[in-house]
Coordinates of C-alpha atoms and ligand atoms in Angstrom, one line a residue:
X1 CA 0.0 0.0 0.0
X2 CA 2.6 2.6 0.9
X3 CA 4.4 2.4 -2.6
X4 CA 0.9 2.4 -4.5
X5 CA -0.2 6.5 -4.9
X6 CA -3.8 7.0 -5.6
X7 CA -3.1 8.4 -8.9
X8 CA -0.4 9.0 -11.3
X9 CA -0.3 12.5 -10.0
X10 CA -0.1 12.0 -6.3
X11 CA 3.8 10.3 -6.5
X12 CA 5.0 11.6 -3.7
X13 CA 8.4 11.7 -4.7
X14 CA 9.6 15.1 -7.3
X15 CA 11.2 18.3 -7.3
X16 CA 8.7 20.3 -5.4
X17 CA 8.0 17.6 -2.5
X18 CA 10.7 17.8 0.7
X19 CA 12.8 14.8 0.8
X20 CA 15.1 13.5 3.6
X21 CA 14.2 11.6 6.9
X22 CA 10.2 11.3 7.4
X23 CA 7.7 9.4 8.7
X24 CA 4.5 8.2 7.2
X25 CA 0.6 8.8 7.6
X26 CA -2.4 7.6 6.0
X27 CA -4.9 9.7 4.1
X28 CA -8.4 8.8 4.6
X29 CA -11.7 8.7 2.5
X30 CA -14.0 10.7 5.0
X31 CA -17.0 8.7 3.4
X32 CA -16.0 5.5 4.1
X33 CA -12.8 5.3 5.8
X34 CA -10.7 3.7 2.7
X35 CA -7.2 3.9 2.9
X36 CA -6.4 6.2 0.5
X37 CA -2.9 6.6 0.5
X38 CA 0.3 6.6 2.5
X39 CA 2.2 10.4 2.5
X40 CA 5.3 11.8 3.8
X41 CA 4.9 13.1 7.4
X42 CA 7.8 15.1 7.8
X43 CA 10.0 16.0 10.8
X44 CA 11.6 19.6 11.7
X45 CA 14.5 18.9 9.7
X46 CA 12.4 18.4 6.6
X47 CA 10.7 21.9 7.4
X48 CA 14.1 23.9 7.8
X49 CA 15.5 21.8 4.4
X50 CA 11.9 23.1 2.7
X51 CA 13.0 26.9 3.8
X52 CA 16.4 26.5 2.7
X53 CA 15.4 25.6 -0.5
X54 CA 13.6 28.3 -0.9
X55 CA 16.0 30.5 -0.1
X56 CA 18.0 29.8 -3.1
X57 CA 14.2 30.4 -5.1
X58 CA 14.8 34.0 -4.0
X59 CA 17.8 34.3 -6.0
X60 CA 15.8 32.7 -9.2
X61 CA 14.6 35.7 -11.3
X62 CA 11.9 35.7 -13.8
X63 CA 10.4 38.1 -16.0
X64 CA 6.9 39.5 -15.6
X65 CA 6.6 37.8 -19.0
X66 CA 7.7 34.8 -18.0
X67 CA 5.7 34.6 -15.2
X68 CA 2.7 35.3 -16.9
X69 CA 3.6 32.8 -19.5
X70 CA 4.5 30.6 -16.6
X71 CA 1.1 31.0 -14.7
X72 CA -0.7 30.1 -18.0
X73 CA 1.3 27.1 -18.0
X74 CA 0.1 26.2 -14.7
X75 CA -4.0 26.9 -15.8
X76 CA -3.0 24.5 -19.3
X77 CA -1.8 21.9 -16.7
X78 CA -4.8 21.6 -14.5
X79 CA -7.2 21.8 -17.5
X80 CA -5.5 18.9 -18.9
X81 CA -6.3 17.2 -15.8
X82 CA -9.4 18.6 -14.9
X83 CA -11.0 14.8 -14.5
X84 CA -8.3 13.5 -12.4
X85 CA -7.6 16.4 -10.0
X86 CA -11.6 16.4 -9.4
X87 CA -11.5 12.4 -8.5
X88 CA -8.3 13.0 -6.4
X89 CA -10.6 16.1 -4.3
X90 CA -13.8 13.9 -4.5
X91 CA -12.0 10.5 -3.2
X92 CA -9.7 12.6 -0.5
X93 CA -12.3 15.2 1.1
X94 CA -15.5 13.7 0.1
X95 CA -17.6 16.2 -1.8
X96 CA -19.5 15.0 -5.0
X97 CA -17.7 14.7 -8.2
X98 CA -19.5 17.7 -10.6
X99 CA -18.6 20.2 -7.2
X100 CA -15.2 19.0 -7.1
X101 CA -15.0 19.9 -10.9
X102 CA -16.5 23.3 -10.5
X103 CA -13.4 23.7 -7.9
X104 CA -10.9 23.0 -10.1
X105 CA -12.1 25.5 -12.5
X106 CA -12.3 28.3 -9.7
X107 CA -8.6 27.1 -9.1
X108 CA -7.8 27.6 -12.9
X109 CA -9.2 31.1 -13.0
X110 CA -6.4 32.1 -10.4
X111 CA -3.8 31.3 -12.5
X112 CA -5.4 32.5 -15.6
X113 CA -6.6 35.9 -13.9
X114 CA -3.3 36.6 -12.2
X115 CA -1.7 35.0 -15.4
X116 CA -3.2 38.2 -17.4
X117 CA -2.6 40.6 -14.9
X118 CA 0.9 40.6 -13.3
X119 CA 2.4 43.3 -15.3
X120 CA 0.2 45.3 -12.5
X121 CA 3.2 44.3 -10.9
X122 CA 5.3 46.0 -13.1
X123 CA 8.2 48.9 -12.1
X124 CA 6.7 52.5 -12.6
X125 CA 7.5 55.6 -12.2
X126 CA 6.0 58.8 -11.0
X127 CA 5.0 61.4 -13.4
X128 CA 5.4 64.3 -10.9
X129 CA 9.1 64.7 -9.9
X130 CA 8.7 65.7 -6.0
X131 CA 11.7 67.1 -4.1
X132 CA 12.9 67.1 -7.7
X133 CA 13.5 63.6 -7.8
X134 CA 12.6 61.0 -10.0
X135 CA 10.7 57.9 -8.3
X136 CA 10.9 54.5 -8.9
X137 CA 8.7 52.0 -7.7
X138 CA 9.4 48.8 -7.7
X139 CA 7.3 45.5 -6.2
X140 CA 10.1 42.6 -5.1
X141 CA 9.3 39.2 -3.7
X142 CA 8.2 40.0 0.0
X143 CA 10.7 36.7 1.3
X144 CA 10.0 33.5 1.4
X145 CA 6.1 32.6 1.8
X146 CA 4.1 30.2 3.9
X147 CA 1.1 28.9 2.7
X148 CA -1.1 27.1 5.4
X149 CA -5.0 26.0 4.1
X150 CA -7.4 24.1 5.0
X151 CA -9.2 20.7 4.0
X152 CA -12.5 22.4 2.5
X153 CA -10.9 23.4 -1.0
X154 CA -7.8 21.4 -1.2
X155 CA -6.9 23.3 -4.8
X156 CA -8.2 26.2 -4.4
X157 CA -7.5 27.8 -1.5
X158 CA -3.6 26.4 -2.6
X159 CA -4.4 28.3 -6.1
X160 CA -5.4 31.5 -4.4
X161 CA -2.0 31.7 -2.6
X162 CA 0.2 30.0 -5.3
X163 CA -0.8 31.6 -8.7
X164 CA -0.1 35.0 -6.9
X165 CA 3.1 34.2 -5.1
X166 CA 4.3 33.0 -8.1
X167 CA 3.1 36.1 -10.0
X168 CA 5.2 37.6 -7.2
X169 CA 8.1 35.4 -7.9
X170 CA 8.1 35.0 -4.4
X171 CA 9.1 31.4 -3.5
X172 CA 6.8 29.4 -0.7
X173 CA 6.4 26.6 1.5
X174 CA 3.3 25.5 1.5
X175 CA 1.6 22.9 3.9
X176 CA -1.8 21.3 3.0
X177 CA -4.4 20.1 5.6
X178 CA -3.5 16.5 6.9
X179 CA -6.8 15.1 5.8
X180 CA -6.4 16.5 2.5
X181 CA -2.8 16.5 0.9
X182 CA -2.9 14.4 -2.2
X183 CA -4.5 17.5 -4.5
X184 CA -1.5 19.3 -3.0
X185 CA 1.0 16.5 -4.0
X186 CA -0.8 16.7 -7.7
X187 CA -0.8 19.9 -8.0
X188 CA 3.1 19.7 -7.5
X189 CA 3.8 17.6 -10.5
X190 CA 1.6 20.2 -12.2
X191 CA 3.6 23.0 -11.4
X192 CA 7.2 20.9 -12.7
X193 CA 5.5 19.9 -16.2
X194 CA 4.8 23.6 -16.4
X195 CA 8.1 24.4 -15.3
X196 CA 8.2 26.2 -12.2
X197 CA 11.8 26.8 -10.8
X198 CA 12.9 24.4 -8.6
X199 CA 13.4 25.8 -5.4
X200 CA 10.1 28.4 -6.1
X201 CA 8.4 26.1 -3.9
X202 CA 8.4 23.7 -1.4
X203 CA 5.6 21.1 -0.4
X204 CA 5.8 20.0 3.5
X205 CA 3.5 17.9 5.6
X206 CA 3.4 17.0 9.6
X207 CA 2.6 18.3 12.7
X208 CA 0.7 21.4 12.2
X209 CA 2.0 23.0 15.3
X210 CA 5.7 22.3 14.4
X211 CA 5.3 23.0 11.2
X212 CA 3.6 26.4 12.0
X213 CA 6.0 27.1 13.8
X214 CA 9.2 26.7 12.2
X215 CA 7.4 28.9 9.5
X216 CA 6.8 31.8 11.6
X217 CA 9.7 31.6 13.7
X218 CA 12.4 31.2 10.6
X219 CA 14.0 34.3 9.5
X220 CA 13.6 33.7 6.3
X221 CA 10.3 33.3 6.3
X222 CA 8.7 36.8 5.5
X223 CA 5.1 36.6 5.2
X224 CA 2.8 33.7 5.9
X225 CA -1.1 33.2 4.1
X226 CA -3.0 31.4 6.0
X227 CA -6.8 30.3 5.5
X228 CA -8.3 28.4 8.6
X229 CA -10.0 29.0 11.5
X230 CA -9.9 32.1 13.8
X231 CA -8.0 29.7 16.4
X232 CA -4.9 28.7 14.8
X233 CA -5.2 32.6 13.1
X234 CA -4.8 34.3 16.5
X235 CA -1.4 31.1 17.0
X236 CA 0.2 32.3 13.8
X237 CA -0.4 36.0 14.9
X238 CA 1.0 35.7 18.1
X239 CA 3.8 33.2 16.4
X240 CA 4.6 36.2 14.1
X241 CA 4.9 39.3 16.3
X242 CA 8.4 38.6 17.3
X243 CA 9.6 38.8 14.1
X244 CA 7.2 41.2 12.7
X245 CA 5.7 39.2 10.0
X246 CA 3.5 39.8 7.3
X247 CA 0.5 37.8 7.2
X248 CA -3.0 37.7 5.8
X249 CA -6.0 35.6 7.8
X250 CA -8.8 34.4 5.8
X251 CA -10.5 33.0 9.1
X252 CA -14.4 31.6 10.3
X253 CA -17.2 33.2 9.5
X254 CA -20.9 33.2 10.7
X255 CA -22.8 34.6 7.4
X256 CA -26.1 36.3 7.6
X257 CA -28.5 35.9 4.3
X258 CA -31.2 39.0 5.0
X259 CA -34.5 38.2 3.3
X260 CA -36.5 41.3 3.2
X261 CA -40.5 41.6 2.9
X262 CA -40.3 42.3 -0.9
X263 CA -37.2 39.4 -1.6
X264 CA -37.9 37.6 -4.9
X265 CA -38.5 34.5 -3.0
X266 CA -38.1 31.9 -6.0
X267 CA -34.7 33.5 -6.5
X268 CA -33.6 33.4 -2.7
X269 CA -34.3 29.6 -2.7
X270 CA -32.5 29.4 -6.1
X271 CA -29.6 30.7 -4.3
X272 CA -29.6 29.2 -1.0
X273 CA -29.6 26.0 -2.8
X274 CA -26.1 27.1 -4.7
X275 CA -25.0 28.1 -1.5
X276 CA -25.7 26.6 1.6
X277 CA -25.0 22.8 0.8
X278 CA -21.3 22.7 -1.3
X279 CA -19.2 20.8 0.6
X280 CA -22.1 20.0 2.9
X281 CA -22.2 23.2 4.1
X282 CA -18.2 23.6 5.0
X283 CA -17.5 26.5 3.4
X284 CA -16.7 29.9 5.1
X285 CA -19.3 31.6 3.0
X286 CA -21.8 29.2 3.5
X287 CA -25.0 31.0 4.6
X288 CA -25.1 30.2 8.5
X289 CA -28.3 31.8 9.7
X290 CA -31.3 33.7 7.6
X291 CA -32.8 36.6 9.1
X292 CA -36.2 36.4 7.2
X293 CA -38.9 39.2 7.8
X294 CA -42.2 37.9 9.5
X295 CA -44.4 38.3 6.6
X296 CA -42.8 35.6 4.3
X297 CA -41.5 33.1 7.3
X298 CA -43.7 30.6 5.6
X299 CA -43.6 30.5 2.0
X300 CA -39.7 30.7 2.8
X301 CA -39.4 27.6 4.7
X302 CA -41.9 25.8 2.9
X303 CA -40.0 26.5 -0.5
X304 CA -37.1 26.0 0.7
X305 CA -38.4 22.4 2.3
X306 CA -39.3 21.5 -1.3
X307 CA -36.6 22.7 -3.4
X308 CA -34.0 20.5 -0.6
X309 CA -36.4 17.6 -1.1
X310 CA -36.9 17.9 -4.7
X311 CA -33.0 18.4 -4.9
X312 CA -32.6 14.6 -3.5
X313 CA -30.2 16.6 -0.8
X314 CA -32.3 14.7 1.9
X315 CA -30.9 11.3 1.3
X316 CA -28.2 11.5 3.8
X317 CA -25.7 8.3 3.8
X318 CA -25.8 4.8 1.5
X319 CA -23.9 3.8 -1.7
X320 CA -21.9 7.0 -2.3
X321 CA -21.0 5.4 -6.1
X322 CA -24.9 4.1 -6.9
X323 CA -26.7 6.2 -9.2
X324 CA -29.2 7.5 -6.0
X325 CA -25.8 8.1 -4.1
X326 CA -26.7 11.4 -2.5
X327 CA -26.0 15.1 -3.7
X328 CA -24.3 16.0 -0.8
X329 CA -20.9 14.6 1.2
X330 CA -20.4 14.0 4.4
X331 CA -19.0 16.0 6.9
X332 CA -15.2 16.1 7.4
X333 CA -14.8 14.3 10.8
X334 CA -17.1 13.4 13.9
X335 CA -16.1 16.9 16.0
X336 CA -17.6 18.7 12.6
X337 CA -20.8 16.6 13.0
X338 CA -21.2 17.3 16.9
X339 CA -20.6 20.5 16.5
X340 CA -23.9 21.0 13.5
X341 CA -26.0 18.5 15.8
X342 CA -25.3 20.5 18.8
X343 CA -26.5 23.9 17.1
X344 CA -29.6 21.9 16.2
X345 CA -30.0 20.8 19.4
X346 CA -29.9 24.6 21.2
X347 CA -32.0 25.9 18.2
X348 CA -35.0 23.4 19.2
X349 CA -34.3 23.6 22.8
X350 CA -34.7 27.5 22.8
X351 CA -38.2 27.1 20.6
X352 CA -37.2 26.5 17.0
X353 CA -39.8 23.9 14.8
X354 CA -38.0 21.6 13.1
X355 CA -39.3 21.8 9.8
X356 CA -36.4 19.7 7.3
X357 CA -33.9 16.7 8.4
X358 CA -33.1 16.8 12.2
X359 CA -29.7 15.0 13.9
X360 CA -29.9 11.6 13.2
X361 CA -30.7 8.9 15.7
X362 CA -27.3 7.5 15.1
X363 CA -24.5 9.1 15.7
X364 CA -20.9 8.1 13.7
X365 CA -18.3 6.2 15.6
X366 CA -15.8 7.2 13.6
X367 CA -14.5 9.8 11.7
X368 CA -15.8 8.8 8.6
X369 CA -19.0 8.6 6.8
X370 CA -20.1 11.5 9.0
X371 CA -23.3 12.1 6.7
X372 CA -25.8 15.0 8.1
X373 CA -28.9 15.7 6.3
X374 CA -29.7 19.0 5.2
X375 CA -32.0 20.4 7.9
X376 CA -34.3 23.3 8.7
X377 CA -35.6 25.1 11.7
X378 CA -37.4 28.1 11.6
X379 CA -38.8 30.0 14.6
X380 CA -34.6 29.7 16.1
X381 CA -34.3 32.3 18.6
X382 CA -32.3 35.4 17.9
X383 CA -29.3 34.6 20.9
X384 CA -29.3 30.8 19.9
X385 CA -25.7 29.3 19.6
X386 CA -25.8 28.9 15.5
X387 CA -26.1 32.8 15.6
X388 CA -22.6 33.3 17.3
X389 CA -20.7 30.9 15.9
X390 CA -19.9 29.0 12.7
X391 CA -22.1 25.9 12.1
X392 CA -19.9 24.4 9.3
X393 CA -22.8 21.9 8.1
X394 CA -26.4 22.3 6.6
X395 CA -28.3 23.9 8.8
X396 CA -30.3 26.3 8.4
X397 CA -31.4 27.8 11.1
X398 CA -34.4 30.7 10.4
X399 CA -35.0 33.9 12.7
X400 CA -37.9 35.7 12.1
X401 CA -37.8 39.7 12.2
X402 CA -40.2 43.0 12.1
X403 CA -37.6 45.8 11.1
X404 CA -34.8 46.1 9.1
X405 CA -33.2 47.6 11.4
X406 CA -33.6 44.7 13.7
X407 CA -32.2 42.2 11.1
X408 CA -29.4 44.4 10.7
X409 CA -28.6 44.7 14.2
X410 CA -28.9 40.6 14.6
X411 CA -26.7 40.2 11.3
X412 CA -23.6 42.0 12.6
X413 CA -24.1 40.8 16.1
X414 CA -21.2 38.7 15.4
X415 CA -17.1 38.7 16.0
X416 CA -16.8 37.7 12.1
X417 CA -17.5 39.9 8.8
X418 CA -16.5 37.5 6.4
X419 CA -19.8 37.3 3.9
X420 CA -23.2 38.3 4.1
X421 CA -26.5 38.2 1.9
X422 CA -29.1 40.6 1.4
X423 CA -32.4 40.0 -0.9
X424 CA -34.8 42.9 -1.7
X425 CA -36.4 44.3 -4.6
X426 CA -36.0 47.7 -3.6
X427 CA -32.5 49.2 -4.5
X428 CA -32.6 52.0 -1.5
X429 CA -33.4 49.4 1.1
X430 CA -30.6 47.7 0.1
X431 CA -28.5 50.3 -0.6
X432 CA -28.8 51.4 3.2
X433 CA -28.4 47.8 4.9
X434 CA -25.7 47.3 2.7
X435 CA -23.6 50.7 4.0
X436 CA -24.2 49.0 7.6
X437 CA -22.8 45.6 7.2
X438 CA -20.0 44.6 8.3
X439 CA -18.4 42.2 5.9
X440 CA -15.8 41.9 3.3
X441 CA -17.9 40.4 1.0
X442 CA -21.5 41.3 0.3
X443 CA -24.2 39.5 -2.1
X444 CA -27.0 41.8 -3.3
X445 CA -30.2 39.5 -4.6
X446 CA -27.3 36.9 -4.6
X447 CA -25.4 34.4 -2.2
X448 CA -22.1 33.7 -4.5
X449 CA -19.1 33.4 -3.2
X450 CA -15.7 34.7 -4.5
X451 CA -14.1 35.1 -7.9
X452 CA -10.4 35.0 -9.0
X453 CA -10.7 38.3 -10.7
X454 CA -12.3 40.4 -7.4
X455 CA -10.3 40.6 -4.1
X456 CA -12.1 38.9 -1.1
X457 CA -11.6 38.3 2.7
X458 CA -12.8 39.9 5.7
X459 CA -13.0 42.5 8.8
X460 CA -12.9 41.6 12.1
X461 CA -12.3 38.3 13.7
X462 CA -12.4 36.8 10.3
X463 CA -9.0 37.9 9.8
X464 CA -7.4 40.5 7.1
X465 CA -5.8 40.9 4.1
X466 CA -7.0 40.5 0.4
X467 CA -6.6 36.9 -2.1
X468 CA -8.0 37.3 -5.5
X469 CA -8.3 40.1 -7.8
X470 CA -5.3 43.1 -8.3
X471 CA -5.3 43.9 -4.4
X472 CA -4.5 39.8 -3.8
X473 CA -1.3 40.1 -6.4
X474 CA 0.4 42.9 -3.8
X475 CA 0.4 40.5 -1.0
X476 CA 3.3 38.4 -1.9
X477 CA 5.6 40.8 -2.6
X478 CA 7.0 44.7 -1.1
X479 CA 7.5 48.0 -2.8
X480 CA 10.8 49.1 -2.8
X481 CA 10.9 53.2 -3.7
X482 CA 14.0 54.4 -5.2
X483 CA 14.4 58.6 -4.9
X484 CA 17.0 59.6 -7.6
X485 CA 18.5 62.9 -7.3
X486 CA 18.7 63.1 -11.5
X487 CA 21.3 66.3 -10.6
X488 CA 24.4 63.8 -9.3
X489 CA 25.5 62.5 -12.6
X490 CA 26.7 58.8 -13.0
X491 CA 28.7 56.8 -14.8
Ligands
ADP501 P1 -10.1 23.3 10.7 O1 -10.5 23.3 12.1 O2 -11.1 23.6 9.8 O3 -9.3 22.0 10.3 P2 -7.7 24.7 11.2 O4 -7.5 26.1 11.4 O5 -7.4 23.8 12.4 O6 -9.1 24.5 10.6 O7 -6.7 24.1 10.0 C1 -6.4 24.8 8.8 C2 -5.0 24.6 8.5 O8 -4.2 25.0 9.6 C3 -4.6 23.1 8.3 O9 -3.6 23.0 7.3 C4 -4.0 22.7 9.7 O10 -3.1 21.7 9.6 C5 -3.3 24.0 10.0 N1 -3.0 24.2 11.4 C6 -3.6 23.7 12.5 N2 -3.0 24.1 13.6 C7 -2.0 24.9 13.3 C8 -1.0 25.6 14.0 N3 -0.9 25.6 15.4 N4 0.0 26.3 13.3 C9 -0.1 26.3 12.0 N5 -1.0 25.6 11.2 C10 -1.9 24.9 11.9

């Protein structure tokens, strides 16, 4: 078993994975507990060889041209192997083929966005001559990166961080989640056919907390990108103080979808449905409570009820390869499914109806196949637990309110601001609730998520920092302002 990988692409031998001494570890199917395969689980020594690497990266220079030619390189690659990269996601973190797809295209558009737009990157010089000087800025590799992410979006969220590092030409370390590494260790053997420098970057696996770390204690290491939970955020901040590092937190978040008394109510289930139950509901911008005016309470939960049902979300475990194998994975492990039956648990107790699904009589023993229907509750009090923290599963839990105002004040109640929803018909309504929330990322009449080409992340406890769009590509690297004095002549 420990010689065979899963696929082709997930050798874990190759330029871009650490070598030297290591233990191993298993990955896990979470919907069935098959032993995937056996990776790499590295040791301090492999961490500190990783950096070193790197360091030797920084002395690599590319072109803007070439990087952009390089990053469309990288988008050719994983287009080729759109199929495979989506089975390797599917088998490895459990969510259904066709959405495992649809991720590896949000990872191409990284590298195809950034790919078109690093000569933002560019040296340029001011116009105006101040102190009668001419000014030169220039954007250099901020030091050696390290990329932390989580299991949710095992490409992406490495595709965020990696197309614009490498945009940057600033070389990184990069650690996948332990349940999820074997995209990671694809995506590697991507990044050689497409012919990434060799010591650009640096794949590492094993203890989180050493490897954390080493990253943010290491000299070298200049600026760490991190996407996980507010937890291990507020680690890597404190980790990183000494040394005054850069870093940018894409943390938890606790989104609010606003359904006002004129909402287009076909349309809000439409979107709901796109939103709330991709990757069962694991996903930071997943809708984690609806604020839904009085009035419409009903039609709302009764549509919604239908649309699930209709959907075939409810089926919740069985055959995940039959042709009735359900629409929706499983959850990641059995903390992630106490933690969605608990919320469902306060929202009843504190006089929610159960209206959809429920916890089911049987809880998982282990930490696979943790299957959770999609369920409903409407009534939920306004200070239950699901309100104040982050569900990660699909529940939805439904408050009912009387004012704007009200719903507004309920919605950023909350130590997150990553994304939040608003449906109305009336653009002034809107308009105001819109100036009062308090998130990064705002859907008007609509609850998508982010896109390569606009920058996204959040306020307050949900961390800061931009990925994604122009603002995501100055990240990676520093200005460096050179003041000329054009009066000294030189040779
Ligand atoms: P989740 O609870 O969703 O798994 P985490 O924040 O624990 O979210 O994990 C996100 C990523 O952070 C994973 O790659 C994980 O291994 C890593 N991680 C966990 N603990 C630490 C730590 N102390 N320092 C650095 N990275 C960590």
């Amino acid at each position: 078993m420990r010689d065979q990988p899963f696929s082709e692409l997930t050798r874990t031998t190759g330029t871009f994975v650490f070598a030297g001494q290591h233990e191993h570890r298993v990955v896990v199917s979470p919907v069935d507990g098959e032993h995937l395969q056996w990776v790499p689980w590295g040791k301090q020594a492999s961490v500190r060889q990783a950096i070193a690497e790197c360091q030797k990266g920084l002395r690599v220079k590319k072109s803007i041209r070439q990087r952009a030619e390089m990053l469309q390189r990288i988008a050719e690659q994983l287009i080729l192997n759109r199929q495979e990269l989506a089975r390797i996601i599917n088998a490895e973190n459990g969510k259904p083929i066709e959405e495992a797809v649809s991720e590896v295209d949000y990872a191409i558009g990284f590298f195809r966005f950034y790919g078109e737009h690093v000569s933002v990157l560019s040296d340029r010089r001011l116009r105006a001559q101040p102190r009668g000087h001419e000014w030169t800025i220039r954007y250099r590799p901020a030091g050696i990166a390290g990329l932390i992410v989580p299991w949710n979006f095992p490409l992406a969220m490495l595709a965020k961080k990696l197309s614009a590092a490498i945009a940057g030409g600033t070389p990184c370390v990069l650690k996948p989640a332990e349940q999820t590494p074997l995209t990671s260790l694809a995506l590697m053997h991507l990044l050689e056919k497409a012919a990434v420098p060799n010591a650009w970057v640096r794949w590492v696996l094993g203890d989180a907390n050493m490897v954390g770390k080493l990253l943010c204690r290491h000299s070298a290491v200049r600026y760490i990108s991190f996407t996980g939970s507010t937890r291990v955020g507020r680690i890597l901040l404190q980790q990183t103080t000494e040394r005054c590092k850069r870093l940018t937190l894409e943390l938890g978040g606790n989104a609010p979808l606003i359904v006002c008394a004129d909402a287009n109510l076909e349309r809000v289930v439409e979107h709901v449905m796109l939103n709330k139950f991709r990757c069962a509901g694991q996903t930071c911008v997943c809708i984690n409570r609806i604020y839904a005016h009085r009035s419409i309470v009903a039609e709302l939960s009764a549509r919604l009820v239908a649309q699930v049902t209709t959907a075939g979300l409810v089926v919740p475990c069985g055959d995940w390869e039959s042709k009735d194998s359900p629409r929706m994975g499983p959850l990641i492990n059995r903390a992630g499914y106490a933690k969605v039956a608990r919320h469902i648990e306060d929202a009843v107790a504190g006089g929610g109806r159960l209206v959809l699904g429920g916890v089911p009589l049987q809880t998982p023993g282990q930490d696979f196949g943790c299957f959770f229907p999609p369920t409903i509750v409407v009534d939920v009090d306004e200070n239950a637990l699901c309100t104040r923290e982050e569900t990660f599963g699909p529940f939805l839990p439904i408050i009912s309110f009387e004012k704007d105002r009200q719903a507004l004040s309920w919605a950023n109640r909350t130590e997150f601001g990553l994304a939040a929803y608003v449906f109305s018909s009336s653009e002034a309504r809107a308009r105001k609730l819109i100036s009062r929330l308090q998130f990064g990322h705002v859907g008007l009449n609509s609850a998508t998520g982010p896109t390569p080409e606009a920058p996204f992340g959040g306020i307050k406890q949900s961390g800061f920092g931009r990925e994604g769009g122009r603002d995501g590509l100055f990240e990676f690297v520093e200005s460096q302002v050179i003041a000329r004095d054009r009066h000294i002549p030189m040779s």
